[in-house]
Amino acid sequence: FCVLCSAILSSYLLGEWLNLLGKLGCMLSLVGSTVMVIHAPEDEEVTTLDELLSKMKEPGFLTYAAILLAVCFLLIFYLAPRYGQNNILIYLTICSVIGAFSVSSVKGLGIAIRGFFADQPVLQHPLTWILVITLVASITTQINYLNKSLDIFNTSLVFPIYYVLFTTIVITTSIILFKEWVTMTVVDIIGTVCGFLTIILGVFLLHAFKDMDVSLGNLPQVLQNGQQVP
């Protein structure tokens, strides 16, 4: 519901305008994200840092992490300086991709904290400090590019798009890291795919028609004008 709240508050408090198609896209994005969360499998229980480290060393996750880093570096050093001021997806994609590392670090630090209170030598484990450094660097980068996006683009567009991109990448990261796709049923797979397609449709409506003057009051006139175009 944070997507709807941010869009509504930015419209009333900041004077930013969100047309009918934008509101519909916001609702579809929220519905799609909810469907993905409902059908996403539960996290596999990981109780120690050694278990987490063994999962991070698996080829599948290493390949996925390398792809995310490559995409992030491409966006930061090439696409952002050239197109970041005009394309809302550049900065928000950077925040979302980096969010995969921040959420994974938070999960790992949660395991470390539980181990600390269980008298495990987590402070001597190198993974603990790697997770701390990764978390600080990723959160700093996210805040930086999210603020840049908010300075340039409409707030009612930034938060919904960021929410759906971030949710999609985080769920994908969790599935790959903990191999949750192995335990997914056919219904969960179909639900996840349908939720993802709904998110894509919602983001498309938010971004593609943001400049159109469409509301419930002038909807018949807009449809009539569209029919008159040859």
Short mmCIF file of N, CA and C in Angstrom, two decimals, residues 11-162:
data_model
loop_
_atom_site.label_atom_id
_atom_site.label_comp_id
_atom_site.label_asym_id
_atom_site.label_seq_id
_atom_site.Cartn_x
_atom_site.Cartn_y
_atom_site.Cartn_z
N SER A 11 0.32 13.71 -4.94
CA SER A 11 -0.66 14.45 -5.73
C SER A 11 -1.28 15.59 -4.93
N TYR A 12 -1.58 15.34 -3.65
CA TYR A 12 -2.25 16.34 -2.84
C TYR A 12 -1.28 17.31 -2.17
N LEU A 13 -0.16 16.80 -1.67
CA LEU A 13 0.76 17.64 -0.91
C LEU A 13 1.78 18.36 -1.79
N LEU A 14 2.25 17.71 -2.85
CA LEU A 14 3.28 18.30 -3.71
C LEU A 14 2.71 18.87 -5.00
N GLY A 15 1.43 18.71 -5.21
CA GLY A 15 0.82 19.25 -6.42
C GLY A 15 1.19 18.51 -7.68
N GLU A 16 1.68 17.29 -7.57
CA GLU A 16 2.05 16.51 -8.74
C GLU A 16 0.83 15.75 -9.25
N TRP A 17 0.75 15.64 -10.57
CA TRP A 17 -0.46 15.12 -11.20
C TRP A 17 -0.26 13.69 -11.66
N LEU A 18 -1.24 12.85 -11.36
CA LEU A 18 -1.24 11.46 -11.80
C LEU A 18 -2.56 11.19 -12.49
N ASN A 19 -2.51 10.91 -13.80
CA ASN A 19 -3.74 10.76 -14.56
C ASN A 19 -4.41 9.41 -14.29
N LEU A 20 -5.51 9.18 -14.97
CA LEU A 20 -6.30 7.96 -14.72
C LEU A 20 -5.51 6.70 -15.08
N LEU A 21 -4.80 6.75 -16.19
CA LEU A 21 -4.01 5.58 -16.58
C LEU A 21 -2.86 5.34 -15.61
N GLY A 22 -2.30 6.42 -15.06
CA GLY A 22 -1.25 6.26 -14.05
C GLY A 22 -1.78 5.61 -12.79
N LYS A 23 -2.97 6.01 -12.36
CA LYS A 23 -3.57 5.39 -11.19
C LYS A 23 -3.89 3.92 -11.45
N LEU A 24 -4.37 3.62 -12.66
CA LEU A 24 -4.64 2.23 -13.01
C LEU A 24 -3.34 1.42 -13.03
N GLY A 25 -2.26 2.00 -13.58
CA GLY A 25 -0.97 1.33 -13.57
C GLY A 25 -0.45 1.10 -12.17
N CYS A 26 -0.70 2.07 -11.29
CA CYS A 26 -0.28 1.93 -9.89
C CYS A 26 -1.00 0.76 -9.22
N MET A 27 -2.31 0.65 -9.49
CA MET A 27 -3.07 -0.45 -8.92
C MET A 27 -2.61 -1.80 -9.48
N LEU A 28 -2.36 -1.85 -10.78
CA LEU A 28 -1.91 -3.11 -11.39
C LEU A 28 -0.54 -3.51 -10.86
N SER A 29 0.34 -2.54 -10.66
CA SER A 29 1.66 -2.84 -10.13
C SER A 29 1.56 -3.41 -8.72
N LEU A 30 0.69 -2.83 -7.92
CA LEU A 30 0.50 -3.30 -6.55
C LEU A 30 -0.09 -4.71 -6.54
N VAL A 31 -1.09 -4.95 -7.42
CA VAL A 31 -1.71 -6.27 -7.50
C VAL A 31 -0.69 -7.32 -7.95
N GLY A 32 0.10 -6.98 -8.98
CA GLY A 32 1.10 -7.91 -9.47
C GLY A 32 2.15 -8.25 -8.42
N SER A 33 2.60 -7.23 -7.68
CA SER A 33 3.58 -7.47 -6.63
C SER A 33 3.00 -8.35 -5.53
N THR A 34 1.73 -8.10 -5.19
CA THR A 34 1.08 -8.90 -4.15
C THR A 34 0.95 -10.36 -4.59
N VAL A 35 0.59 -10.59 -5.85
CA VAL A 35 0.47 -11.95 -6.37
C VAL A 35 1.83 -12.66 -6.33
N MET A 36 2.90 -11.93 -6.70
CA MET A 36 4.23 -12.53 -6.67
C MET A 36 4.64 -12.90 -5.25
N VAL A 37 4.34 -12.04 -4.30
CA VAL A 37 4.69 -12.32 -2.90
C VAL A 37 3.90 -13.52 -2.38
N ILE A 38 2.61 -13.59 -2.75
CA ILE A 38 1.76 -14.70 -2.27
C ILE A 38 2.28 -16.04 -2.79
N HIS A 39 2.69 -16.08 -4.06
CA HIS A 39 3.10 -17.33 -4.67
C HIS A 39 4.60 -17.59 -4.55
N ALA A 40 5.34 -16.65 -3.99
CA ALA A 40 6.77 -16.88 -3.80
C ALA A 40 6.97 -17.93 -2.72
N PRO A 41 7.89 -18.85 -2.91
CA PRO A 41 8.12 -19.90 -1.90
C PRO A 41 8.77 -19.33 -0.66
N GLU A 42 8.64 -20.05 0.44
CA GLU A 42 9.25 -19.61 1.69
C GLU A 42 10.76 -19.80 1.65
N ASP A 43 11.45 -18.92 2.39
CA ASP A 43 12.91 -19.01 2.44
C ASP A 43 13.35 -20.32 3.08
N GLU A 44 14.38 -20.90 2.50
CA GLU A 44 14.97 -22.09 3.12
C GLU A 44 15.68 -21.68 4.40
N GLU A 45 15.52 -22.46 5.44
CA GLU A 45 16.09 -22.12 6.74
C GLU A 45 17.61 -22.20 6.70
N VAL A 46 18.26 -21.07 6.96
CA VAL A 46 19.71 -21.00 7.05
C VAL A 46 20.04 -20.43 8.42
N THR A 47 20.78 -21.20 9.22
CA THR A 47 20.99 -20.83 10.62
C THR A 47 22.40 -20.34 10.93
N THR A 48 23.37 -20.61 10.07
CA THR A 48 24.75 -20.21 10.34
C THR A 48 25.33 -19.49 9.14
N LEU A 49 26.40 -18.72 9.41
CA LEU A 49 27.08 -18.01 8.34
C LEU A 49 27.78 -18.96 7.39
N ASP A 50 28.23 -20.11 7.89
CA ASP A 50 28.88 -21.09 7.03
C ASP A 50 27.90 -21.64 5.99
N GLU A 51 26.65 -21.88 6.41
CA GLU A 51 25.64 -22.36 5.47
C GLU A 51 25.35 -21.29 4.41
N LEU A 52 25.26 -20.03 4.85
CA LEU A 52 25.01 -18.94 3.91
C LEU A 52 26.17 -18.79 2.94
N LEU A 53 27.39 -18.90 3.44
CA LEU A 53 28.57 -18.77 2.60
C LEU A 53 28.63 -19.88 1.55
N SER A 54 28.25 -21.08 1.95
CA SER A 54 28.26 -22.19 0.99
C SER A 54 27.25 -21.96 -0.13
N LYS A 55 26.11 -21.34 0.19
CA LYS A 55 25.12 -21.04 -0.84
C LYS A 55 25.60 -19.91 -1.75
N MET A 56 26.31 -18.94 -1.18
CA MET A 56 26.83 -17.84 -1.99
C MET A 56 27.93 -18.29 -2.94
N LYS A 57 28.61 -19.38 -2.61
CA LYS A 57 29.70 -19.88 -3.45
C LYS A 57 29.21 -20.75 -4.60
N GLU A 58 27.94 -21.05 -4.65
CA GLU A 58 27.42 -21.91 -5.70
C GLU A 58 27.45 -21.18 -7.05
N PRO A 59 27.74 -21.90 -8.14
CA PRO A 59 27.92 -21.25 -9.45
C PRO A 59 26.71 -20.43 -9.91
N GLY A 60 25.50 -20.92 -9.60
CA GLY A 60 24.32 -20.21 -10.03
C GLY A 60 24.23 -18.81 -9.45
N PHE A 61 24.46 -18.69 -8.14
CA PHE A 61 24.38 -17.39 -7.50
C PHE A 61 25.55 -16.50 -7.89
N LEU A 62 26.74 -17.08 -8.03
CA LEU A 62 27.90 -16.29 -8.44
C LEU A 62 27.69 -15.69 -9.83
N THR A 63 27.12 -16.48 -10.73
CA THR A 63 26.83 -15.97 -12.08
C THR A 63 25.79 -14.86 -12.03
N TYR A 64 24.75 -15.08 -11.23
CA TYR A 64 23.70 -14.07 -11.10
C TYR A 64 24.25 -12.77 -10.50
N ALA A 65 25.08 -12.89 -9.45
CA ALA A 65 25.66 -11.71 -8.83
C ALA A 65 26.59 -10.98 -9.79
N ALA A 66 27.35 -11.73 -10.61
CA ALA A 66 28.24 -11.10 -11.58
C ALA A 66 27.44 -10.33 -12.64
N ILE A 67 26.31 -10.91 -13.06
CA ILE A 67 25.45 -10.22 -14.04
C ILE A 67 24.89 -8.93 -13.45
N LEU A 68 24.43 -8.99 -12.19
CA LEU A 68 23.90 -7.79 -11.54
C LEU A 68 24.97 -6.71 -11.42
N LEU A 69 26.18 -7.09 -11.05
CA LEU A 69 27.26 -6.11 -10.94
C LEU A 69 27.60 -5.50 -12.30
N ALA A 70 27.62 -6.33 -13.34
CA ALA A 70 27.91 -5.82 -14.68
C ALA A 70 26.84 -4.83 -15.14
N VAL A 71 25.58 -5.18 -14.89
CA VAL A 71 24.47 -4.29 -15.26
C VAL A 71 24.56 -2.98 -14.47
N CYS A 72 24.89 -3.10 -13.18
CA CYS A 72 24.99 -1.92 -12.33
C CYS A 72 26.11 -0.98 -12.80
N PHE A 73 27.28 -1.54 -13.10
CA PHE A 73 28.40 -0.72 -13.58
C PHE A 73 28.07 -0.08 -14.93
N LEU A 74 27.39 -0.82 -15.81
CA LEU A 74 26.99 -0.27 -17.10
C LEU A 74 26.04 0.92 -16.92
N LEU A 75 25.08 0.76 -16.00
CA LEU A 75 24.12 1.84 -15.76
C LEU A 75 24.79 3.06 -15.13
N ILE A 76 25.66 2.83 -14.15
CA ILE A 76 26.26 3.94 -13.40
C ILE A 76 27.26 4.72 -14.26
N PHE A 77 28.14 4.01 -14.96
CA PHE A 77 29.25 4.68 -15.64
C PHE A 77 28.97 5.03 -17.11
N TYR A 78 27.95 4.41 -17.71
CA TYR A 78 27.70 4.71 -19.13
C TYR A 78 26.32 5.32 -19.36
N LEU A 79 25.27 4.63 -18.90
CA LEU A 79 23.92 5.07 -19.22
C LEU A 79 23.46 6.26 -18.37
N ALA A 80 23.80 6.25 -17.07
CA ALA A 80 23.33 7.32 -16.20
C ALA A 80 23.85 8.70 -16.60
N PRO A 81 25.13 8.88 -16.91
CA PRO A 81 25.58 10.21 -17.33
C PRO A 81 24.95 10.70 -18.62
N ARG A 82 24.53 9.79 -19.49
CA ARG A 82 23.99 10.17 -20.79
C ARG A 82 22.48 10.27 -20.81
N TYR A 83 21.80 9.36 -20.13
CA TYR A 83 20.34 9.31 -20.24
C TYR A 83 19.62 9.42 -18.90
N GLY A 84 20.36 9.53 -17.81
CA GLY A 84 19.71 9.55 -16.49
C GLY A 84 18.81 10.73 -16.27
N GLN A 85 19.12 11.87 -16.90
CA GLN A 85 18.30 13.07 -16.71
C GLN A 85 16.97 13.00 -17.45
N ASN A 86 16.86 12.10 -18.42
CA ASN A 86 15.66 12.04 -19.25
C ASN A 86 14.86 10.76 -19.09
N ASN A 87 15.49 9.69 -18.64
CA ASN A 87 14.82 8.39 -18.52
C ASN A 87 14.71 8.01 -17.05
N ILE A 88 13.49 7.86 -16.58
CA ILE A 88 13.26 7.58 -15.16
C ILE A 88 13.73 6.19 -14.76
N LEU A 89 13.82 5.28 -15.73
CA LEU A 89 14.17 3.90 -15.42
C LEU A 89 15.66 3.72 -15.10
N ILE A 90 16.51 4.64 -15.53
CA ILE A 90 17.95 4.46 -15.34
C ILE A 90 18.30 4.48 -13.85
N TYR A 91 17.98 5.58 -13.17
CA TYR A 91 18.31 5.70 -11.75
C TYR A 91 17.59 4.65 -10.91
N LEU A 92 16.33 4.39 -11.24
CA LEU A 92 15.55 3.45 -10.43
C LEU A 92 16.02 2.01 -10.64
N THR A 93 16.51 1.70 -11.82
CA THR A 93 17.06 0.36 -12.04
C THR A 93 18.34 0.17 -11.24
N ILE A 94 19.16 1.23 -11.16
CA ILE A 94 20.36 1.16 -10.33
C ILE A 94 19.99 0.88 -8.87
N CYS A 95 19.02 1.62 -8.36
CA CYS A 95 18.58 1.41 -6.97
C CYS A 95 18.06 -0.01 -6.76
N SER A 96 17.32 -0.52 -7.73
CA SER A 96 16.73 -1.85 -7.57
C SER A 96 17.77 -2.95 -7.65
N VAL A 97 18.73 -2.82 -8.58
CA VAL A 97 19.77 -3.83 -8.70
C VAL A 97 20.65 -3.85 -7.45
N ILE A 98 21.02 -2.67 -6.96
CA ILE A 98 21.80 -2.59 -5.73
C ILE A 98 21.00 -3.13 -4.55
N GLY A 99 19.66 -2.99 -4.62
CA GLY A 99 18.82 -3.49 -3.54
C GLY A 99 18.93 -4.99 -3.34
N ALA A 100 19.27 -5.72 -4.40
CA ALA A 100 19.45 -7.17 -4.26
C ALA A 100 20.58 -7.48 -3.29
N PHE A 101 21.65 -6.68 -3.34
CA PHE A 101 22.78 -6.90 -2.44
C PHE A 101 22.47 -6.42 -1.02
N SER A 102 21.74 -5.32 -0.90
CA SER A 102 21.42 -4.81 0.43
C SER A 102 20.49 -5.76 1.19
N VAL A 103 19.48 -6.31 0.50
CA VAL A 103 18.55 -7.23 1.17
C VAL A 103 19.27 -8.52 1.54
N SER A 104 20.12 -9.03 0.66
CA SER A 104 20.88 -10.24 0.99
C SER A 104 21.82 -10.00 2.17
N SER A 105 22.40 -8.80 2.24
CA SER A 105 23.29 -8.47 3.36
C SER A 105 22.51 -8.39 4.67
N VAL A 106 21.31 -7.82 4.60
CA VAL A 106 20.47 -7.73 5.80
C VAL A 106 20.11 -9.12 6.31
N LYS A 107 19.76 -10.03 5.39
CA LYS A 107 19.45 -11.39 5.81
C LYS A 107 20.66 -12.05 6.46
N GLY A 108 21.83 -11.86 5.84
CA GLY A 108 23.04 -12.44 6.41
C GLY A 108 23.39 -11.87 7.77
N LEU A 109 23.22 -10.55 7.94
CA LEU A 109 23.51 -9.93 9.23
C LEU A 109 22.50 -10.36 10.29
N GLY A 110 21.27 -10.64 9.86
CA GLY A 110 20.29 -11.19 10.80
C GLY A 110 20.73 -12.54 11.33
N ILE A 111 21.28 -13.38 10.45
CA ILE A 111 21.83 -14.66 10.89
C ILE A 111 23.00 -14.45 11.83
N ALA A 112 23.86 -13.46 11.50
CA ALA A 112 25.03 -13.17 12.35
C ALA A 112 24.61 -12.69 13.73
N ILE A 113 23.58 -11.86 13.80
CA ILE A 113 23.11 -11.35 15.10
C ILE A 113 22.56 -12.48 15.96
N ARG A 114 21.77 -13.37 15.33
CA ARG A 114 21.25 -14.51 16.08
C ARG A 114 22.40 -15.40 16.57
N GLY A 115 23.40 -15.58 15.72
CA GLY A 115 24.56 -16.38 16.13
C GLY A 115 25.36 -15.72 17.24
N PHE A 116 25.41 -14.39 17.24
CA PHE A 116 26.13 -13.68 18.29
C PHE A 116 25.50 -13.92 19.65
N PHE A 117 24.18 -13.86 19.71
CA PHE A 117 23.49 -14.10 20.98
C PHE A 117 23.48 -15.58 21.36
N ALA A 118 23.80 -16.44 20.38
CA ALA A 118 23.92 -17.87 20.67
C ALA A 118 25.36 -18.25 20.97
N ASP A 119 26.21 -17.25 21.22
CA ASP A 119 27.62 -17.46 21.58
C ASP A 119 28.42 -18.11 20.46
N GLN A 120 28.07 -17.80 19.21
CA GLN A 120 28.86 -18.26 18.09
C GLN A 120 29.91 -17.20 17.73
N PRO A 121 31.09 -17.59 17.24
CA PRO A 121 32.16 -16.63 16.94
C PRO A 121 31.91 -15.88 15.63
N VAL A 122 30.82 -15.14 15.55
CA VAL A 122 30.47 -14.47 14.30
C VAL A 122 31.37 -13.26 14.03
N LEU A 123 31.89 -12.63 15.07
CA LEU A 123 32.76 -11.47 14.86
C LEU A 123 34.09 -11.86 14.23
N GLN A 124 34.49 -13.11 14.40
CA GLN A 124 35.73 -13.57 13.78
C GLN A 124 35.51 -14.12 12.37
N HIS A 125 34.26 -14.22 11.97
CA HIS A 125 33.95 -14.76 10.65
C HIS A 125 34.09 -13.64 9.60
N PRO A 126 34.88 -13.83 8.55
CA PRO A 126 35.07 -12.75 7.57
C PRO A 126 33.80 -12.36 6.83
N LEU A 127 32.84 -13.29 6.71
CA LEU A 127 31.61 -12.98 5.99
C LEU A 127 30.82 -11.87 6.70
N THR A 128 30.90 -11.81 8.02
CA THR A 128 30.18 -10.77 8.76
C THR A 128 30.60 -9.38 8.31
N TRP A 129 31.89 -9.15 8.22
CA TRP A 129 32.39 -7.83 7.85
C TRP A 129 32.20 -7.56 6.37
N ILE A 130 32.23 -8.60 5.54
CA ILE A 130 31.91 -8.42 4.12
C ILE A 130 30.47 -7.96 3.96
N LEU A 131 29.57 -8.56 4.74
CA LEU A 131 28.16 -8.18 4.68
C LEU A 131 27.95 -6.75 5.17
N VAL A 132 28.67 -6.34 6.21
CA VAL A 132 28.55 -4.97 6.72
C VAL A 132 28.99 -3.97 5.67
N ILE A 133 30.14 -4.22 5.06
CA ILE A 133 30.65 -3.31 4.03
C ILE A 133 29.72 -3.25 2.83
N THR A 134 29.21 -4.41 2.41
CA THR A 134 28.28 -4.46 1.29
C THR A 134 27.00 -3.70 1.59
N LEU A 135 26.50 -3.86 2.82
CA LEU A 135 25.26 -3.17 3.19
C LEU A 135 25.44 -1.65 3.19
N VAL A 136 26.52 -1.17 3.77
CA VAL A 136 26.76 0.28 3.82
C VAL A 136 26.91 0.85 2.41
N ALA A 137 27.70 0.17 1.57
CA ALA A 137 27.93 0.66 0.21
C ALA A 137 26.65 0.64 -0.62
N SER A 138 25.86 -0.43 -0.50
CA SER A 138 24.64 -0.54 -1.30
C SER A 138 23.58 0.46 -0.86
N ILE A 139 23.41 0.64 0.44
CA ILE A 139 22.41 1.60 0.92
C ILE A 139 22.80 3.02 0.53
N THR A 140 24.08 3.35 0.64
CA THR A 140 24.54 4.68 0.25
C THR A 140 24.27 4.94 -1.23
N THR A 141 24.54 3.95 -2.07
CA THR A 141 24.29 4.10 -3.51
C THR A 141 22.81 4.22 -3.80
N GLN A 142 21.99 3.42 -3.13
CA GLN A 142 20.54 3.50 -3.33
C GLN A 142 20.00 4.88 -2.97
N ILE A 143 20.39 5.40 -1.82
CA ILE A 143 19.91 6.71 -1.39
C ILE A 143 20.34 7.80 -2.36
N ASN A 144 21.57 7.71 -2.84
CA ASN A 144 22.10 8.71 -3.76
C ASN A 144 21.27 8.77 -5.04
N TYR A 145 21.06 7.64 -5.68
CA TYR A 145 20.36 7.64 -6.95
C TYR A 145 18.84 7.80 -6.79
N LEU A 146 18.30 7.39 -5.67
CA LEU A 146 16.88 7.63 -5.43
C LEU A 146 16.62 9.13 -5.24
N ASN A 147 17.51 9.82 -4.53
CA ASN A 147 17.36 11.27 -4.37
C ASN A 147 17.52 11.99 -5.70
N LYS A 148 18.45 11.53 -6.54
CA LYS A 148 18.59 12.13 -7.87
C LYS A 148 17.31 11.96 -8.67
N SER A 149 16.71 10.78 -8.59
CA SER A 149 15.48 10.53 -9.32
C SER A 149 14.34 11.40 -8.81
N LEU A 150 14.25 11.56 -7.49
CA LEU A 150 13.19 12.39 -6.91
C LEU A 150 13.38 13.86 -7.25
N ASP A 151 14.62 14.30 -7.44
CA ASP A 151 14.87 15.70 -7.80
C ASP A 151 14.45 16.01 -9.22
N ILE A 152 14.41 14.98 -10.08
CA ILE A 152 14.16 15.22 -11.50
C ILE A 152 12.74 14.86 -11.90
N PHE A 153 12.25 13.71 -11.40
CA PHE A 153 11.00 13.17 -11.91
C PHE A 153 9.87 13.30 -10.89
N ASN A 154 8.67 13.05 -11.38
CA ASN A 154 7.46 13.13 -10.57
C ASN A 154 7.50 12.07 -9.47
N THR A 155 7.24 12.48 -8.24
CA THR A 155 7.28 11.55 -7.10
C THR A 155 6.25 10.44 -7.24
N SER A 156 5.08 10.78 -7.78
CA SER A 156 4.03 9.77 -7.94
C SER A 156 4.38 8.72 -8.98
N LEU A 157 5.39 8.97 -9.82
CA LEU A 157 5.88 7.97 -10.75
C LEU A 157 7.09 7.22 -10.18
N VAL A 158 7.93 7.93 -9.43
CA VAL A 158 9.18 7.33 -8.94
C VAL A 158 8.89 6.18 -7.99
N PHE A 159 8.06 6.39 -6.98
CA PHE A 159 7.86 5.37 -5.96
C PHE A 159 7.18 4.11 -6.48
N PRO A 160 6.12 4.20 -7.31
CA PRO A 160 5.55 2.94 -7.82
C PRO A 160 6.52 2.15 -8.68
N ILE A 161 7.24 2.82 -9.59
CA ILE A 161 8.17 2.10 -10.46
C ILE A 161 9.31 1.50 -9.65
N TYR A 162 9.83 2.27 -8.69
CA TYR A 162 10.91 1.75 -7.84
C TYR A 162 10.44 0.56 -7.03
#
